[in-house]
Amino acid sequence: MRPSLLDPLFAPVTALDGIGPKVAALIEKIVAADLTNRAARVGDLLFLLPNSVIDRRNRPGIAFAAEGAIVTLEVRVDRHQPAPRGNRSAPYRVYAHDDTGEIALTFFHAHAAWLEKALPEGETVVVSGRMEWFNGRPSMVHPDHIARADEAAGLPLVEPVYPLTAGLSGKVLRRAIGQSVARIPALPEWLDEDVKRRRSFPAFADSLLRIHNPADPIDVSPESAAWRRLAYDEFLAGQLSLALVRNRIRRLSGRPLAGDGTIVDGVRAALPYSLTHSQENALSEIYADLARPERMLRLLQGDVGSGKTVVALLAMARAAEAGGQSALMAPTEILARQHLATLAPLAAQAGLRTAILTGREKGRERAEVLAGLADGSIDIVVGTHALFQEQVAYHDLVLAIVDEQHRFGVHQRLAITAKGNAPDMLVMTATPIPRTLVLTAFGDMDVSRLTEKPAGRQPIRTVTLPLDRLDELIGRIRDAIADGQKVYWICPLVEESEEIELMAAEDRFAMLKPIFGRAVGLVHGRMKGAEKDEAMRAFKEGETRILVATTVVEVGVDVPDATIIVIEHAERFGLAQLHQLRGRVGRGSKASTCVLLYKSPPGETAKRRLSVMRDTEDGFVIAEEDLKLRGEGELLGTRQSGTPGFQVARIEHHADLLETARDDARELLAADPEMRSERGEALRLLLYLFGRDEAVRLLRAG
């Protein structure tokens, strides 16, 4: 179904001259990480952009060439001095001079015949490479380029430098990229003329030409007009595909959900507190969405402890008033049970029936839940992804709520869509996502933010402590426990690993046990579900006072009387995660403390992270900082570094283009939902170029 115009770019890289299977395998290591599930294509090389340049316009003359500088010299060859016979390790030197001085061109393991031909005595040649000075004498080891003076016009003056991998030479890669640029077909313009003019964007092919054949170092800067044009193209492809998914999800149009307020009022009456201003705002946005015939697709962002679960319950109460069922899906079983514990008593007072469904419900228990969902007697079900497995049938599912969305992609959203008659969707996250990232990952959603903490929540004091002051800390914890407080102690790994000397949870538990006896509990990801629940229950009810844990407790665990959290090797965690963990305390009326234990001396990034944590409790400030320190791949849990799923765009340079791309995509699809206009057809090519084929398939599926 792909337009044949694009065939030259979709051929395997082995179709290029000089690229066999061996080199192709090396190229696959450096093209965009997201493409590893298929063989590299010619078009992938287009978007492998240089990370710097070698500028050969610098022609200072031998005597004035600085140590380490890349220079171009025009010299006359004086004499050859081959390595002594039988001594392969000694260099072959060619001496040459210009008006300012003499230089030795040095070669190791040289082929004498080749050098005599390339650098004939008495000839004038142009050489280019890095200058080295040794005892006041200049030399150039293995010049990058050698050419006769009369042929030197062909030397690239500004040469792009690409990311490489062991075994792949820059020369081979540059030739392959040159060939792929030459294969770009004549493509129609897909950009809006107005956007193109306002931003001074060159044409698509011109942009690639300019970056791969730079005339000036500025051409390979992410700030250049050529690079910005390509980043905009990539954002536009991403936003179009999100908007197509959104349209697809919306087109399976929902139905208006209205109610008389009786159940909602029942839940509100059961609450022991009144809602914050931002909770009320979010609710009115959600109720307005539910009342419309189109499906709701809303992201609810709220910092740890800002009261998202209550907003979710009030949304589910409205769905029940309209006669439908709701499902709340959490990423882990611990979290699902926690949500149930919070929701069930409030729901019961309003006359709603709740149930739980995870991988652990078996036999009769499971059969009862499935029957209740099928006959409609269960109003609200909480669970893990088990909620959307094939054998689960709903009587009338009208609202699906997903907690911690960054663990679910577009495909899972489509799977949820298949249950019920296109249920409304509310997605909740406690990971404060910077605005720019909300656009890249959730461009297809409307956003509500909870910015206040519920009344009575205490600020958390954050302190940093080097690991060598552990004894002091243990003394303080002994006092806190005597005072009736509870402590989380977080470790990065479950058990000691040879390579990394991090204090593992099991080892720390073994160390604290002789000091605190039965007051210490342990919970980690490798324990069975029932064991985890038992450890959490004992901690919640005060049978244990210190809970040693891995990051399992990161999201959603609620123990209001826990007032201290110790995070070991805090320098190893990202800011967003530290912030999540810190939010486990400060949930009751007592003042709380977060102790960040680090191994000294911390590196620069670690220092910056620790100080940001000390200075602010605002999750959105922390998220913006995290973006600067780590790149956004990790924030959304997609890739180790770089922008999730992007080959060309760099958020830190191109964030200003994102919103324009989103508005552009939405306007286009509002006017031309099938992408049949001239511009729509051109944009289909763009979707293929940036690997967004699934979006084109959605178009075809109608």
CSV table of N, CA, C and O in Angstrom, one decimal, residues 564-641:
chain,number,residue,atom,x,y,z
A,564,ILE,N,8.8,9.0,58.1
A,564,ILE,CA,10.2,9.1,57.7
A,564,ILE,C,10.4,8.1,56.5
A,564,ILE,O,10.0,7.0,56.5
A,565,ILE,N,11.1,8.6,55.4
A,565,ILE,CA,11.5,7.7,54.4
A,565,ILE,C,13.0,7.9,54.1
A,565,ILE,O,13.5,9.1,54.0
A,566,VAL,N,13.7,6.8,54.2
A,566,VAL,CA,15.2,6.8,53.9
A,566,VAL,C,15.4,6.3,52.5
A,566,VAL,O,14.9,5.2,52.2
A,567,ILE,N,16.1,7.0,51.6
A,567,ILE,CA,16.3,6.5,50.3
A,567,ILE,C,17.8,6.3,50.1
A,567,ILE,O,18.6,7.3,50.1
A,568,GLU,N,18.2,5.0,50.0
A,568,GLU,CA,19.6,4.7,49.9
A,568,GLU,C,20.1,4.9,48.5
A,568,GLU,O,19.4,4.6,47.5
A,569,HIS,N,21.4,5.3,48.3
A,569,HIS,CA,22.0,5.6,47.0
A,569,HIS,C,21.0,6.5,46.2
A,569,HIS,O,20.7,6.2,45.0
A,570,ALA,N,20.6,7.6,46.8
A,570,ALA,CA,19.7,8.5,46.2
A,570,ALA,C,20.3,9.0,44.9
A,570,ALA,O,19.6,9.4,44.0
A,571,GLU,N,21.6,9.1,44.8
A,571,GLU,CA,22.3,9.6,43.6
A,571,GLU,C,22.0,8.7,42.4
A,571,GLU,O,22.2,9.2,41.2
A,572,ARG,N,21.5,7.5,42.6
A,572,ARG,CA,21.3,6.6,41.5
A,572,ARG,C,19.9,6.8,40.9
A,572,ARG,O,19.6,6.2,39.8
A,573,PHE,N,19.0,7.5,41.6
A,573,PHE,CA,17.6,7.6,41.1
A,573,PHE,C,17.4,8.8,40.3
A,573,PHE,O,18.1,9.8,40.6
A,574,GLY,N,16.5,8.8,39.4
A,574,GLY,CA,16.1,10.0,38.7
A,574,GLY,C,15.2,10.9,39.6
A,574,GLY,O,14.7,10.4,40.6
A,575,LEU,N,15.2,12.2,39.3
A,575,LEU,CA,14.4,13.1,40.1
A,575,LEU,C,12.9,12.7,40.2
A,575,LEU,O,12.4,12.8,41.3
A,576,ALA,N,12.3,12.4,39.1
A,576,ALA,CA,10.9,12.1,39.2
A,576,ALA,C,10.7,10.9,40.1
A,576,ALA,O,9.7,10.9,40.9
A,577,GLN,N,11.5,9.9,40.1
A,577,GLN,CA,11.4,8.8,41.0
A,577,GLN,C,11.6,9.1,42.5
A,577,GLN,O,10.8,8.7,43.3
A,578,LEU,N,12.6,10.0,42.7
A,578,LEU,CA,12.8,10.4,44.1
A,578,LEU,C,11.6,11.1,44.6
A,578,LEU,O,11.2,11.0,45.8
A,579,HIS,N,11.0,12.0,43.7
A,579,HIS,CA,9.9,12.8,44.1
A,579,HIS,C,8.7,11.8,44.4
A,579,HIS,O,8.0,12.0,45.4
A,580,GLN,N,8.5,10.8,43.6
A,580,GLN,CA,7.4,9.8,43.8
A,580,GLN,C,7.6,9.2,45.2
A,580,GLN,O,6.7,9.0,45.9
A,581,LEU,N,8.9,8.7,45.4
A,581,LEU,CA,9.1,8.0,46.7
A,581,LEU,C,8.9,8.9,47.9
A,581,LEU,O,8.3,8.5,48.9
A,582,ARG,N,9.4,10.1,47.8
A,582,ARG,CA,9.2,11.1,48.9
A,582,ARG,C,7.7,11.2,49.3
A,582,ARG,O,7.4,11.4,50.4
A,583,GLY,N,6.9,11.1,48.2
A,583,GLY,CA,5.4,11.3,48.5
A,583,GLY,C,4.8,10.2,49.3
A,583,GLY,O,3.6,10.3,49.5
A,584,ARG,N,5.5,9.2,49.6
A,584,ARG,CA,5.0,8.1,50.5
A,584,ARG,C,4.8,8.6,51.9
A,584,ARG,O,4.0,8.0,52.7
A,585,VAL,N,5.5,9.7,52.3
A,585,VAL,CA,5.3,10.2,53.6
A,585,VAL,C,4.6,11.6,53.5
A,585,VAL,O,4.3,12.0,52.5
A,586,GLY,N,4.3,12.2,54.7
A,586,GLY,CA,3.6,13.5,54.7
A,586,GLY,C,2.2,13.3,54.4
A,586,GLY,O,1.5,14.3,53.9
A,587,ARG,N,1.6,12.1,54.6
A,587,ARG,CA,0.2,11.9,54.3
A,587,ARG,C,-0.7,12.1,55.5
A,587,ARG,O,-1.9,12.0,55.3
A,588,GLY,N,-0.1,12.2,56.6
A,588,GLY,CA,-0.9,12.4,57.8
A,588,GLY,C,-0.8,13.8,58.4
A,588,GLY,O,-0.4,14.7,57.7
A,589,SER,N,-1.1,13.9,59.7
A,589,SER,CA,-1.1,15.3,60.3
A,589,SER,C,0.3,15.6,60.9
A,589,SER,O,0.5,16.7,61.3
A,590,LYS,N,1.2,14.6,61.0
A,590,LYS,CA,2.5,14.8,61.6
A,590,LYS,C,3.5,15.3,60.6
A,590,LYS,O,3.5,14.9,59.4
A,591,ALA,N,4.5,16.1,61.0
A,591,ALA,CA,5.6,16.6,60.1
A,591,ALA,C,6.4,15.4,59.7
A,591,ALA,O,6.6,14.4,60.5
A,592,SER,N,6.9,15.4,58.4
A,592,SER,CA,7.6,14.2,57.9
A,592,SER,C,9.0,14.6,57.4
A,592,SER,O,9.3,15.7,57.1
A,593,THR,N,9.8,13.6,57.3
A,593,THR,CA,11.2,13.8,56.8
A,593,THR,C,11.6,12.8,55.7
A,593,THR,O,11.2,11.6,55.8
A,594,CYS,N,12.3,13.3,54.7
A,594,CYS,CA,12.9,12.4,53.7
A,594,CYS,C,14.4,12.5,53.8
A,594,CYS,O,15.0,13.6,53.7
A,595,VAL,N,15.1,11.3,54.0
A,595,VAL,CA,16.5,11.3,54.1
A,595,VAL,C,17.1,10.7,52.9
A,595,VAL,O,16.9,9.6,52.5
A,596,LEU,N,17.9,11.5,52.1
A,596,LEU,CA,18.5,11.0,50.9
A,596,LEU,C,20.0,10.6,51.3
A,596,LEU,O,20.8,11.4,51.5
A,597,LEU,N,20.2,9.3,51.3
A,597,LEU,CA,21.6,8.8,51.6
A,597,LEU,C,22.3,8.7,50.3
A,597,LEU,O,21.9,8.1,49.4
A,598,TYR,N,23.5,9.2,50.3
A,598,TYR,CA,24.3,9.1,49.0
A,598,TYR,C,25.7,8.7,49.4
A,598,TYR,O,26.2,8.8,50.5
A,599,LYS,N,26.4,8.1,48.3
A,599,LYS,CA,27.7,7.7,48.5
A,599,LYS,C,28.6,8.8,48.1
A,599,LYS,O,28.5,9.4,47.0
A,600,SER,N,29.5,9.3,49.0
A,600,SER,CA,30.3,10.5,48.6
A,600,SER,C,31.6,10.0,48.0
A,600,SER,O,32.1,8.9,48.2
A,601,PRO,N,32.2,10.9,47.1
A,601,PRO,CA,31.6,12.2,46.7
A,601,PRO,C,30.7,12.0,45.5
A,601,PRO,O,30.9,11.2,44.6
A,602,PRO,N,29.5,12.7,45.5
A,602,PRO,CA,28.6,12.6,44.4
A,602,PRO,C,29.1,13.3,43.2
A,602,PRO,O,29.8,14.2,43.3
A,603,GLY,N,28.7,12.8,42.0
A,603,GLY,CA,29.1,13.4,40.7
A,603,GLY,C,28.3,14.7,40.6
A,603,GLY,O,27.4,15.0,41.3
A,604,GLU,N,28.6,15.5,39.5
A,604,GLU,CA,27.9,16.8,39.2
A,604,GLU,C,26.4,16.6,39.1
A,604,GLU,O,25.6,17.3,39.8
A,605,THR,N,26.0,15.7,38.3
A,605,THR,CA,24.5,15.5,38.1
A,605,THR,C,23.8,15.1,39.4
A,605,THR,O,22.8,15.6,39.7
A,606,ALA,N,24.5,14.2,40.1
A,606,ALA,CA,23.9,13.7,41.4
A,606,ALA,C,23.8,14.9,42.3
A,606,ALA,O,22.7,15.1,43.0
A,607,LYS,N,24.8,15.7,42.4
A,607,LYS,CA,24.8,16.9,43.3
A,607,LYS,C,23.6,17.8,43.0
A,607,LYS,O,22.8,18.2,43.8
A,608,ARG,N,23.4,18.0,41.6
A,608,ARG,CA,22.3,18.9,41.1
A,608,ARG,C,20.9,18.3,41.6
A,608,ARG,O,20.1,18.9,42.0
A,609,ARG,N,20.8,16.9,41.4
A,609,ARG,CA,19.6,16.3,41.7
A,609,ARG,C,19.2,16.4,43.2
A,609,ARG,O,18.1,16.7,43.6
A,610,LEU,N,20.3,16.2,44.0
A,610,LEU,CA,20.0,16.2,45.5
A,610,LEU,C,19.6,17.6,45.9
A,610,LEU,O,18.8,17.8,46.7
A,611,SER,N,20.3,18.6,45.3
A,611,SER,CA,19.9,20.0,45.7
A,611,SER,C,18.5,20.4,45.2
A,611,SER,O,17.8,21.1,45.9
A,612,VAL,N,18.1,19.9,44.0
A,612,VAL,CA,16.8,20.2,43.6
A,612,VAL,C,15.8,19.6,44.6
A,612,VAL,O,14.8,20.3,44.9
A,613,MET,N,16.0,18.4,45.0
A,613,MET,CA,15.1,17.7,45.9
A,613,MET,C,15.0,18.5,47.3
A,613,MET,O,14.0,18.6,47.9
A,614,ARG,N,16.2,19.0,47.7
A,614,ARG,CA,16.2,19.8,49.0
A,614,ARG,C,15.4,21.1,48.8
A,614,ARG,O,14.7,21.5,49.7
A,615,ASP,N,15.5,21.7,47.6
A,615,ASP,CA,14.9,23.0,47.5
A,615,ASP,C,13.4,23.1,47.2
A,615,ASP,O,12.8,24.1,47.4
A,616,THR,N,12.9,22.1,46.6
A,616,THR,CA,11.5,22.2,46.2
A,616,THR,C,10.7,21.0,46.4
A,616,THR,O,11.2,19.9,46.3
A,617,GLU,N,9.3,21.1,46.6
A,617,GLU,CA,8.4,20.0,46.7
A,617,GLU,C,7.5,20.0,45.5
A,617,GLU,O,6.6,19.2,45.4
A,618,ASP,N,7.6,21.0,44.6
A,618,ASP,CA,6.7,21.2,43.5
A,618,ASP,C,7.1,20.2,42.4
A,618,ASP,O,8.1,20.3,41.7
A,619,GLY,N,6.2,19.2,42.1
A,619,GLY,CA,6.5,18.1,41.2
A,619,GLY,C,6.8,18.6,39.8
A,619,GLY,O,7.5,18.1,39.0
A,620,PHE,N,6.1,19.8,39.4
A,620,PHE,CA,6.2,20.2,38.0
A,620,PHE,C,7.6,20.9,37.8
A,620,PHE,O,8.3,20.7,36.8
A,621,VAL,N,8.1,21.6,38.8
A,621,VAL,CA,9.4,22.2,38.8
A,621,VAL,C,10.4,21.0,38.7
A,621,VAL,O,11.4,21.1,37.9
A,622,ILE,N,10.2,20.0,39.5
A,622,ILE,CA,11.1,18.9,39.5
A,622,ILE,C,11.2,18.2,38.2
A,622,ILE,O,12.2,17.8,37.6
A,623,ALA,N,10.0,18.0,37.5
A,623,ALA,CA,9.9,17.3,36.2
A,623,ALA,C,10.7,18.1,35.2
A,623,ALA,O,11.4,17.6,34.3
A,624,GLU,N,10.5,19.5,35.2
A,624,GLU,CA,11.3,20.3,34.2
A,624,GLU,C,12.8,20.1,34.4
A,624,GLU,O,13.5,20.0,33.4
A,625,GLU,N,13.2,20.1,35.7
A,625,GLU,CA,14.6,19.9,36.0
A,625,GLU,C,15.1,18.5,35.5
A,625,GLU,O,16.2,18.3,34.9
A,626,ASP,N,14.3,17.5,35.7
A,626,ASP,CA,14.6,16.1,35.4
A,626,ASP,C,14.8,16.0,33.9
A,626,ASP,O,15.7,15.4,33.4
A,627,LEU,N,14.0,16.8,33.1
A,627,LEU,CA,14.0,16.8,31.7
A,627,LEU,C,15.4,17.3,31.2
A,627,LEU,O,16.1,16.8,30.4
A,628,LYS,N,15.8,18.4,31.9
A,628,LYS,CA,17.1,19.0,31.6
A,628,LYS,C,18.3,18.0,31.9
A,628,LYS,O,19.3,17.9,31.2
A,629,LEU,N,18.2,17.4,33.0
A,629,LEU,CA,19.3,16.5,33.5
A,629,LEU,C,19.4,15.2,32.8
A,629,LEU,O,20.4,14.6,32.7
A,630,ARG,N,18.2,14.6,32.3
A,630,ARG,CA,18.3,13.3,31.9
A,630,ARG,C,17.8,13.0,30.4
A,630,ARG,O,17.9,11.9,29.9
A,631,GLY,N,17.2,14.1,29.8
A,631,GLY,CA,16.6,13.7,28.5
A,631,GLY,C,15.3,13.1,28.8
A,631,GLY,O,15.1,12.5,29.9
A,632,GLU,N,14.4,13.1,27.8
A,632,GLU,CA,13.0,12.8,28.2
A,632,GLU,C,12.7,11.3,28.0
A,632,GLU,O,11.7,10.8,28.5
A,633,GLY,N,13.6,10.5,27.4
A,633,GLY,CA,13.3,9.1,27.2
A,633,GLY,C,13.0,8.4,28.5
A,633,GLY,O,12.0,7.7,28.6
A,634,GLU,N,13.9,8.7,29.5
A,634,GLU,CA,13.7,8.0,30.8
A,634,GLU,C,12.5,8.4,31.5
A,634,GLU,O,11.8,7.7,32.2
A,635,LEU,N,12.1,9.7,31.4
A,635,LEU,CA,11.0,10.2,32.1
A,635,LEU,C,9.7,9.4,31.8
A,635,LEU,O,8.9,9.2,32.6
A,636,LEU,N,9.6,9.1,30.5
A,636,LEU,CA,8.4,8.3,30.1
A,636,LEU,C,8.7,6.8,30.1
A,636,LEU,O,7.9,6.0,29.7
A,637,GLY,N,9.9,6.4,30.6
A,637,GLY,CA,10.2,5.0,30.6
A,637,GLY,C,10.2,4.4,29.2
A,637,GLY,O,9.9,3.2,29.0
A,638,THR,N,10.7,5.2,28.2
A,638,THR,CA,10.7,4.6,26.9
A,638,THR,C,12.1,4.2,26.5
A,638,THR,O,12.4,3.0,26.2
A,639,ARG,N,13.0,5.1,26.5
A,639,ARG,CA,14.4,4.8,26.1
A,639,ARG,C,15.4,5.3,27.1
A,639,ARG,O,15.0,6.2,27.9
A,640,GLN,N,16.6,4.9,27.0
A,640,GLN,CA,17.6,5.3,28.0
A,640,GLN,C,17.9,6.8,27.9
A,640,GLN,O,18.2,7.4,28.8
A,641,SER,N,17.9,7.3,26.6
A,641,SER,CA,18.2,8.8,26.5
A,641,SER,C,17.6,9.3,25.2
A,641,SER,O,17.2,8.5,24.4
